[in-house]
Short mmCIF file of C-alpha atoms in Angstrom, two decimals:
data_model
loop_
_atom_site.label_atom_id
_atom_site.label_comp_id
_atom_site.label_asym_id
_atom_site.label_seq_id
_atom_site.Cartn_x
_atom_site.Cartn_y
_atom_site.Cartn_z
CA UNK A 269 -43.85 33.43 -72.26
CA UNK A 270 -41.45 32.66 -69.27
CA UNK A 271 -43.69 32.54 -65.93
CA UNK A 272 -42.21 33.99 -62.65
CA UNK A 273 -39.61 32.17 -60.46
CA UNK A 274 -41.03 28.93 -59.32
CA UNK A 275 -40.02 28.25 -55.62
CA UNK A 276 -40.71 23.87 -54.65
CA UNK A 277 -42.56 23.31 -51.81
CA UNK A 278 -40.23 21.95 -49.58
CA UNK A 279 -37.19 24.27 -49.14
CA UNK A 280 -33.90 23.40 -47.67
CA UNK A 281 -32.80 24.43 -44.43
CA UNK A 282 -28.68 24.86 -45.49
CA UNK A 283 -28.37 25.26 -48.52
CA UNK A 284 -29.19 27.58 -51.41
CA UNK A 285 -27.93 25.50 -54.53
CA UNK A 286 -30.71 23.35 -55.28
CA UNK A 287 -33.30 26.05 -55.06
CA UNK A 288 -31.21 27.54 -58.00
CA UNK A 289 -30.76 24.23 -59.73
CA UNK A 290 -35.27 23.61 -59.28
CA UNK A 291 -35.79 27.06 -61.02
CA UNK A 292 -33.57 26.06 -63.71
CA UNK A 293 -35.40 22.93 -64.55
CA UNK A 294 -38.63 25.23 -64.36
CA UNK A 295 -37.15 27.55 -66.68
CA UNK A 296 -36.48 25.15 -69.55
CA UNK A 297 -39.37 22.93 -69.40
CA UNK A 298 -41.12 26.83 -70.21
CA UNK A 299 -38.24 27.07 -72.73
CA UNK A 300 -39.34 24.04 -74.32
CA UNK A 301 -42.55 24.34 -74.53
CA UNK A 302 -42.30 27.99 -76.01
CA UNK A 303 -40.03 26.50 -78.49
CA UNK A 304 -42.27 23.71 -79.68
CA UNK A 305 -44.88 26.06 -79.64
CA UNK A 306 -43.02 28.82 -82.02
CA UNK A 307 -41.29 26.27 -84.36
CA UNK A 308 -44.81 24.23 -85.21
CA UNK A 309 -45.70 25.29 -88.96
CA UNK A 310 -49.01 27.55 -89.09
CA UNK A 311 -50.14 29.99 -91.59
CA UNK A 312 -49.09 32.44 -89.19
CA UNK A 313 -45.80 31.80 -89.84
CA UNK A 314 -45.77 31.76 -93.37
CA UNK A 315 -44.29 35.18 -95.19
CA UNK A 316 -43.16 38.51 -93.56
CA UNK A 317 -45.77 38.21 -90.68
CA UNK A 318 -44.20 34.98 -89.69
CA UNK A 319 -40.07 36.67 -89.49
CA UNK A 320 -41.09 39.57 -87.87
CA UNK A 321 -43.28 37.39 -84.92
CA UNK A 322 -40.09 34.75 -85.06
CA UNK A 323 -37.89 37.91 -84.32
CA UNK A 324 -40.01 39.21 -81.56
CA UNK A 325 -40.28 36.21 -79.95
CA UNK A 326 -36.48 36.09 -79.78
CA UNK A 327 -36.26 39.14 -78.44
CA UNK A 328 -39.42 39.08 -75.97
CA UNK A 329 -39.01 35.43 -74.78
CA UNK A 330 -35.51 33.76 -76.08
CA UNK A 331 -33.35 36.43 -74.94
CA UNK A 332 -34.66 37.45 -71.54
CA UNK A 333 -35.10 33.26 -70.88
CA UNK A 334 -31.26 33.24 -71.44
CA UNK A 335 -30.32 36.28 -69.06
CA UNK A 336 -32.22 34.04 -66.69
CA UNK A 337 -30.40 31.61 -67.16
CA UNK A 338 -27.02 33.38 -66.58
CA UNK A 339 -28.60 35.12 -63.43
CA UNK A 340 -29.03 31.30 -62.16
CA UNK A 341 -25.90 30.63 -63.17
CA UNK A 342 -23.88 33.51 -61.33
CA UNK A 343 -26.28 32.97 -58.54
CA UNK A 344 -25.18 29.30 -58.07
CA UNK A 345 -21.47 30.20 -58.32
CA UNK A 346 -22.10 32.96 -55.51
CA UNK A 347 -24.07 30.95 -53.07
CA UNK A 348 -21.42 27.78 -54.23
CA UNK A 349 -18.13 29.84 -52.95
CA UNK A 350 -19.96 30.95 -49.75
CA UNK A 351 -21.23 27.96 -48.85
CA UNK A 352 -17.85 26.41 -50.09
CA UNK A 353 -15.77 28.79 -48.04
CA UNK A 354 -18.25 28.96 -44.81
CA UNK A 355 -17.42 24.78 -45.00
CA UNK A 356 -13.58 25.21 -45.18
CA UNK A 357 -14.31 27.67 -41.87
CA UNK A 358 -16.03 24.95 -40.67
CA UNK A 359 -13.49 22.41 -41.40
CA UNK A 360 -10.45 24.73 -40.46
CA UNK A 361 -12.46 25.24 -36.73
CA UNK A 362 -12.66 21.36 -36.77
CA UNK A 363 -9.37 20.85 -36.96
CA UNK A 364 -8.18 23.48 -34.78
CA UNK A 365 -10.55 21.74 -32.19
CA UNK A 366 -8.76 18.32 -32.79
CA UNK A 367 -5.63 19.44 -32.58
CA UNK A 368 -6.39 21.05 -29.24
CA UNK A 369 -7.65 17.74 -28.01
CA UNK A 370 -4.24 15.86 -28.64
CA UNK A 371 -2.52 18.93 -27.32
CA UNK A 372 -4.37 18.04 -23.94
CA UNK A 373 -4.80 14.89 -24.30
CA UNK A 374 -0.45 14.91 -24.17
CA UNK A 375 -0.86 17.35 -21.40
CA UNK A 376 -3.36 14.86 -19.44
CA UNK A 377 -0.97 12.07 -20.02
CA UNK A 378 1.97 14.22 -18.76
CA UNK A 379 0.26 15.10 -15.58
CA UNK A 380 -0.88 11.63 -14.92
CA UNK A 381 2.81 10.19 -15.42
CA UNK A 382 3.70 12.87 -12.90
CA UNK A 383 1.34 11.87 -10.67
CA UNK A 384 2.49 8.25 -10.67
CA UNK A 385 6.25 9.61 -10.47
CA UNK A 386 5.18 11.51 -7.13
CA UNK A 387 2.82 8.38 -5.65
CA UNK A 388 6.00 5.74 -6.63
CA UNK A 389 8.50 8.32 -4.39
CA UNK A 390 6.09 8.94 -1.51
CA UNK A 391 5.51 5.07 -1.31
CA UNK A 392 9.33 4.68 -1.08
CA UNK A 393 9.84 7.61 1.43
CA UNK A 394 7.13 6.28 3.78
CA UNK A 395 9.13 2.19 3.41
CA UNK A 396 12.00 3.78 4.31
CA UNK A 397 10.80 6.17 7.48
CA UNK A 398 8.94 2.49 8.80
CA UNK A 399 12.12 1.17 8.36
CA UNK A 400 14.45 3.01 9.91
CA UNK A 401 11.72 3.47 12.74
CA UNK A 402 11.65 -0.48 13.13
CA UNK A 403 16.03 -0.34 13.22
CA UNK A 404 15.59 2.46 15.52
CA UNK A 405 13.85 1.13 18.06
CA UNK A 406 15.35 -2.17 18.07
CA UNK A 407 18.69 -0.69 18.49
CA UNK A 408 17.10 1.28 21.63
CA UNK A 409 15.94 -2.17 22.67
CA UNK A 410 18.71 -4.35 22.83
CA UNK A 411 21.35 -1.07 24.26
CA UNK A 412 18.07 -0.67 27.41
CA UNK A 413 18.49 -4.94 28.18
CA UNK A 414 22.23 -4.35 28.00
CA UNK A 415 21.77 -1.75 30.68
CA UNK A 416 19.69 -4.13 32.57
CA UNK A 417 22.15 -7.04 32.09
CA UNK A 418 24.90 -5.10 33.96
CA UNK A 419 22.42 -4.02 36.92
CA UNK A 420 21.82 -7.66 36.78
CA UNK A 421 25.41 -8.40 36.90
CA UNK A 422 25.55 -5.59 39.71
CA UNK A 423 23.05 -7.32 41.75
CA UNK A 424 24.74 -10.75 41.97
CA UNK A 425 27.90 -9.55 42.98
CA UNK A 426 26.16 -7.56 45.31
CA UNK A 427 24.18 -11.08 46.19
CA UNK A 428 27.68 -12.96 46.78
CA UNK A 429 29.21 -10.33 49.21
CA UNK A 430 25.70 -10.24 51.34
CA UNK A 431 26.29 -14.05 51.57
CA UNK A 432 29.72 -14.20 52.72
CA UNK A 433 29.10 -11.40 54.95
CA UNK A 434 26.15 -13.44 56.52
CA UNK A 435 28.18 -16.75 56.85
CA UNK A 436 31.15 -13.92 59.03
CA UNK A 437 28.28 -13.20 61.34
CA UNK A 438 27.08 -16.53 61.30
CA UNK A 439 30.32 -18.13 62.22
CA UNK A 440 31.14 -14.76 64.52
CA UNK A 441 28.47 -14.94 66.65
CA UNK A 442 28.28 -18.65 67.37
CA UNK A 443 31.66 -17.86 68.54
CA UNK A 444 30.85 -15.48 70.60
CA UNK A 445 27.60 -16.88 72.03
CA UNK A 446 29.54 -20.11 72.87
CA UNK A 447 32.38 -18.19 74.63
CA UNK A 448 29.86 -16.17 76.84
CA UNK A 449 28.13 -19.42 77.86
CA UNK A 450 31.39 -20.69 79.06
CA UNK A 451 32.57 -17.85 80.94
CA UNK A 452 28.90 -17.43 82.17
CA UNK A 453 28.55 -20.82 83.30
CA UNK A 454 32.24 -20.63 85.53
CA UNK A 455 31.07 -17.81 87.55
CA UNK A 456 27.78 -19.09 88.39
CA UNK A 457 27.41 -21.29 91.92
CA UNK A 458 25.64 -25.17 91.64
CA UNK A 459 22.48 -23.44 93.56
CA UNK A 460 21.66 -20.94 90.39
CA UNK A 461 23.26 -23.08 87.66
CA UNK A 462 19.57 -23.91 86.75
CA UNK A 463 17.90 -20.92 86.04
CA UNK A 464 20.40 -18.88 83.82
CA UNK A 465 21.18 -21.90 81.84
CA UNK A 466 17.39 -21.96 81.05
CA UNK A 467 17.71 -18.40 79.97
CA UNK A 468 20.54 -18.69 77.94
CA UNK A 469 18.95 -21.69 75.93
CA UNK A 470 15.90 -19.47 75.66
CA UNK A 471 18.44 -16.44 74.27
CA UNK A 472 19.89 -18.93 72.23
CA UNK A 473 17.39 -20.04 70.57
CA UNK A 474 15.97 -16.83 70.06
CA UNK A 475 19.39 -15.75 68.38
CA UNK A 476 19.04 -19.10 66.30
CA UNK A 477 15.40 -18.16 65.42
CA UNK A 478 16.28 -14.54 64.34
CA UNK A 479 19.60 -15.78 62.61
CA UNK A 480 17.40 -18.45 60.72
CA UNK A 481 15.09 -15.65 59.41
CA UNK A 482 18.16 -13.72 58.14
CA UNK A 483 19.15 -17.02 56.07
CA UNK A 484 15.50 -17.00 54.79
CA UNK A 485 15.56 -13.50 54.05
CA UNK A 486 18.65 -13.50 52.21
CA UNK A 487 17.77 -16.74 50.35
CA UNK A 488 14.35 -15.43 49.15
CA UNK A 489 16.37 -12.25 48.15
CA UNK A 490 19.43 -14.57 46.25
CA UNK A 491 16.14 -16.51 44.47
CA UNK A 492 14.22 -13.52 43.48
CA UNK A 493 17.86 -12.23 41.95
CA UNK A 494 18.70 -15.56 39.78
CA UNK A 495 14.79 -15.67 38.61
CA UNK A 496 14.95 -11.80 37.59
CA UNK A 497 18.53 -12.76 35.86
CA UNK A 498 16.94 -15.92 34.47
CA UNK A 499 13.95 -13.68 33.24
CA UNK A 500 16.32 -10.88 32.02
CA UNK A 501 18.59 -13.32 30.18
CA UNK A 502 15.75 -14.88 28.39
CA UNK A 503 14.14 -11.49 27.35
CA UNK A 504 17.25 -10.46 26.14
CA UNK A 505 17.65 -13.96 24.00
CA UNK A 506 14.31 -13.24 22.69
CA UNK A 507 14.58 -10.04 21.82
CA UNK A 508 18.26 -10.50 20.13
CA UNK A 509 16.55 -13.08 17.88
CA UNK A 510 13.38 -10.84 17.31
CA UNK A 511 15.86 -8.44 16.38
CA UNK A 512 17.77 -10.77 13.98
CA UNK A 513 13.94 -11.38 12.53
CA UNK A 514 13.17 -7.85 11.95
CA UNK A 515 16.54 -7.26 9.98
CA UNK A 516 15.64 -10.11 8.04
CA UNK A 517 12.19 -9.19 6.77
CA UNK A 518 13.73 -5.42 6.12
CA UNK A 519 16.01 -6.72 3.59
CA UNK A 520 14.64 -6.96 -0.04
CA UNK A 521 16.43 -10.06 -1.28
CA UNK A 522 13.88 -12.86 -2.10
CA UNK A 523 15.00 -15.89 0.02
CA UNK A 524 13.85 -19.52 -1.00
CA UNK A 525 14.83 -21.85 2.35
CA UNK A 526 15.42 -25.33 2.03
CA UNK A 527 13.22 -28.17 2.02
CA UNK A 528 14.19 -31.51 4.15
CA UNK A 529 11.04 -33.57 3.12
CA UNK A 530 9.65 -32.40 -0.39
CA UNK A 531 7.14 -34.31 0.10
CA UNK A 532 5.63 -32.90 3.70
CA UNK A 533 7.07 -29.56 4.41
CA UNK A 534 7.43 -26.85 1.74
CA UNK A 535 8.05 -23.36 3.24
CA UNK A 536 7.48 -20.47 0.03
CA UNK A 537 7.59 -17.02 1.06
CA UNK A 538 7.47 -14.25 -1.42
CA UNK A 539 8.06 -10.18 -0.51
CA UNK A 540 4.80 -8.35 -0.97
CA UNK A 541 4.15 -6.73 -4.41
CA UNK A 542 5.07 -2.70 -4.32
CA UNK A 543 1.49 -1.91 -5.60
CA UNK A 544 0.15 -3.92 -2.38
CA UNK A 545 2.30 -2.81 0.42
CA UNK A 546 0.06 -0.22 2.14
CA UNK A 547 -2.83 -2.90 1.87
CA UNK A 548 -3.34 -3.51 5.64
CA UNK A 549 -5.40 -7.51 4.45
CA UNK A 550 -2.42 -7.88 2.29
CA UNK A 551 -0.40 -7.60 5.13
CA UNK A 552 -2.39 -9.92 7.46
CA UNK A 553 -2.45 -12.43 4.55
CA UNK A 554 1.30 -12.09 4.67
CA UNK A 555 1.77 -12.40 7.89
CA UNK A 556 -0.38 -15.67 8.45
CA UNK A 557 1.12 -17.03 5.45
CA UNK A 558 4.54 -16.53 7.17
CA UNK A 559 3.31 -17.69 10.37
CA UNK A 560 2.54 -21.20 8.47
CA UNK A 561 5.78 -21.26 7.43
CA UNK A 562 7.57 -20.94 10.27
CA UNK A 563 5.29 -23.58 11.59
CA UNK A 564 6.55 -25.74 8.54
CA UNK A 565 10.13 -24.49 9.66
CA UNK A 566 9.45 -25.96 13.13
CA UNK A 567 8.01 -29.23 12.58
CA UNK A 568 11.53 -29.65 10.50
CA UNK A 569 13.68 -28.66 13.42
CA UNK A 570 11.40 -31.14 15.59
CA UNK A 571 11.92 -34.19 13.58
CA UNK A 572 15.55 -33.24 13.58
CA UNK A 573 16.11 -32.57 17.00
CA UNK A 574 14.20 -36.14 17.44
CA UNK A 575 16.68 -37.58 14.92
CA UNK A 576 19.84 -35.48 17.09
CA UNK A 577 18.59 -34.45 20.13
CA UNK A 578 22.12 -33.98 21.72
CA UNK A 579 22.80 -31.50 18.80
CA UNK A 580 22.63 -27.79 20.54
CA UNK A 581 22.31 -26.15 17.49
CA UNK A 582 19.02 -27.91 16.70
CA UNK A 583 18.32 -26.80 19.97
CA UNK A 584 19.03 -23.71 19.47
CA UNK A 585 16.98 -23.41 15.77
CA UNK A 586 14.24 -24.84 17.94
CA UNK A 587 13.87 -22.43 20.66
CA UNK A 588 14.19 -19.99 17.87
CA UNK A 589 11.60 -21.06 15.72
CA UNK A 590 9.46 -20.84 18.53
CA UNK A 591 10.20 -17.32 19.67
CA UNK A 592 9.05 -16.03 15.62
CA UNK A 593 6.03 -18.09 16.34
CA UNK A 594 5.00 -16.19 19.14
CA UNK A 595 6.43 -12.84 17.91
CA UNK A 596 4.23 -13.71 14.47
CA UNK A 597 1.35 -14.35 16.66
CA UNK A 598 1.79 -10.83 18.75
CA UNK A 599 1.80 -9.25 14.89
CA UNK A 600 -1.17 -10.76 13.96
CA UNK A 601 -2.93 -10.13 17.40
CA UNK A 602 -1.57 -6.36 17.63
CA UNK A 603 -3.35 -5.70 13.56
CA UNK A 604 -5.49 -2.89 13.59
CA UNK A 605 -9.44 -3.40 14.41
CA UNK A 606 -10.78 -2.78 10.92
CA UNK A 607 -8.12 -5.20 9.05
CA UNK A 608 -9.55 -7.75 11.19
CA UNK A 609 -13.15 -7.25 10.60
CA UNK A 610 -12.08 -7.61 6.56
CA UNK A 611 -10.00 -10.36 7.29
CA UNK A 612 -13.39 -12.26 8.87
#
């Protein structure tokens, strides 16, 4: 007969189908050897005796091996659609997971496009505040040295009307110190002629000492106004053409100057890259690179002005030149502490 359920050794951890599939296999290698058993000619089966033990073993073994069978069967389809349908769960959750992913993967990408959006229009709001701050006070620059140009202008008219008023008492009282003497000198008898002359010699004099340090004092007050208007006129030239610089470098267009001698000077300045521009080394780079070229620019105007030196507009480029050497050299000296630790 049929033994019991045989369970293997080893059972699986997910899934139910194979122990169904291992107790089939058990079941007909008993079925077989049942039925080799029964259908092996003995004289037991010869005759009545041999139907009626033929029938029961139909009915005791064949029949009950076959409703096992079909138990096994129905069990495998069960455990088959749960498993089948706990897998589509599985793959449905899978999916949903997925699509979530992309969903914020999208969003992700969204905000980060944003982000660049916001980063690109606080880069350009903070170019244009330095900007206008730079026109700003340049404008506030050159309107103060225009104030000081007409107290210069003041002064020096004030200058001329001291000096003609000085050359009236000049002339005035030499006048009247030589009438005086004259009329002093009539009244007098020949006994005391001696004596007052010697004073009025020693008066005159003093009034020639004292009239002396009013020329001197008025000269060293007519020089100290021409060097302060010398010194105000050339601060005003310099900072007219450091103004003329800084509107330069604030406009965008990309400006590739001339070259005389191809094969000494070259002068190549390009604008700073938008990603860079609040680099602080990027800027110091920049700014020494432009400081070589207007080096390069200078040496040009030189062997110019050497070529034409009565030419006043080579002059003029010259002494130019020069003042966005120095002004390049004030940026460079004015950078910030740490840029020029990282520049070392």
């Amino acid at each position: 007969t049929p033994s019991a359920t045989l369970v293997p050794r080893v059972l699986p951890t997910t899934s139910q189908v194979k122990i169904h599939i291992f107790t089939l296999i058990q079941q007909f290698l008993e079925f077989d050897k049942t039925c080799k058993k029964r259908i092996t000619p003995s004289v037991i089966t010869d005759g009545e005796r041999g139907f009626e033990q033929t029938k029961a073993c139909y009915l005791q073994e064949v029949i009950p091996f076959f409703q096992t069978i079909k138990d096994n069967f129905e069990g495998i389809q069960k455990v088959l659609t749960r498993e089948v349908k706990q897998m589509k769960d599985l793959f449905e959750e899978l999916e949903a997971e997925v699509a979530q992913c992309a969903v914020d993967r999208k969003h992700d990408a969204i905000d980060r496009k944003n982000l660049l959006i916001s980063n690109d229009n606080l880069i350009a709001e903070c170019l244009s505040k330095e900007v206008f701050s730079v026109v700003t006070k340049s404008e506030l620059n050159v309107a103060r040295f225009a104030k000081m140009h007409v107290v210069n202008t003041f002064v020096e008219a004030r200058c001329l009307a001291f000096e003609a008023e000085l050359a009236t008492l000049h002339d005035k009282s030499h006048q009247e110190n030589q009438g005086e003497l004259i009329k002093h000198f009539s009244k007098l008898e020949l006994t005391k002629v001696t004596d007052p002359v010697t004073n009025l010699q020693a008066q005159n004099d003093r009034f020639r000492a004292e009239n002396d340090k009013v020329k001197q004092h008025y000269k060293q007050l007519y020089d100290s106004i021409k060097i302060t208007r010398a010194k105000h006129i050339k601060q005003v030239t310099k900072l007219t053409a450091n103004n003329v610089t800084l509107k330069t470098s604030v406009s965008k267009a990309k400006v590739q100057p001339s070259v005389l001698t191809r094969t000494k000077h070259a002068v190549d300045v390009e604008l700073i890259v938008p990603r860079l521009r609040n680099n602080m080394d990027v800027h110091l780079d920049y700014l020494r690179h432009l400081k070589e070229s207007a080096e390069t620019i200078r040496d040009i105007v030189e062997e110019a002005k050497v070529v034409r030196p009565l030419d006043r507009s080579i002059v003029s480029a010259c002494r130019y030149t020069q003042h966005s050497q120095e002004l390049l050299e004030y940026a460079i000296g004015t950078c910030p502490q740490g840029s020029k630790q990282r520049a070392k």
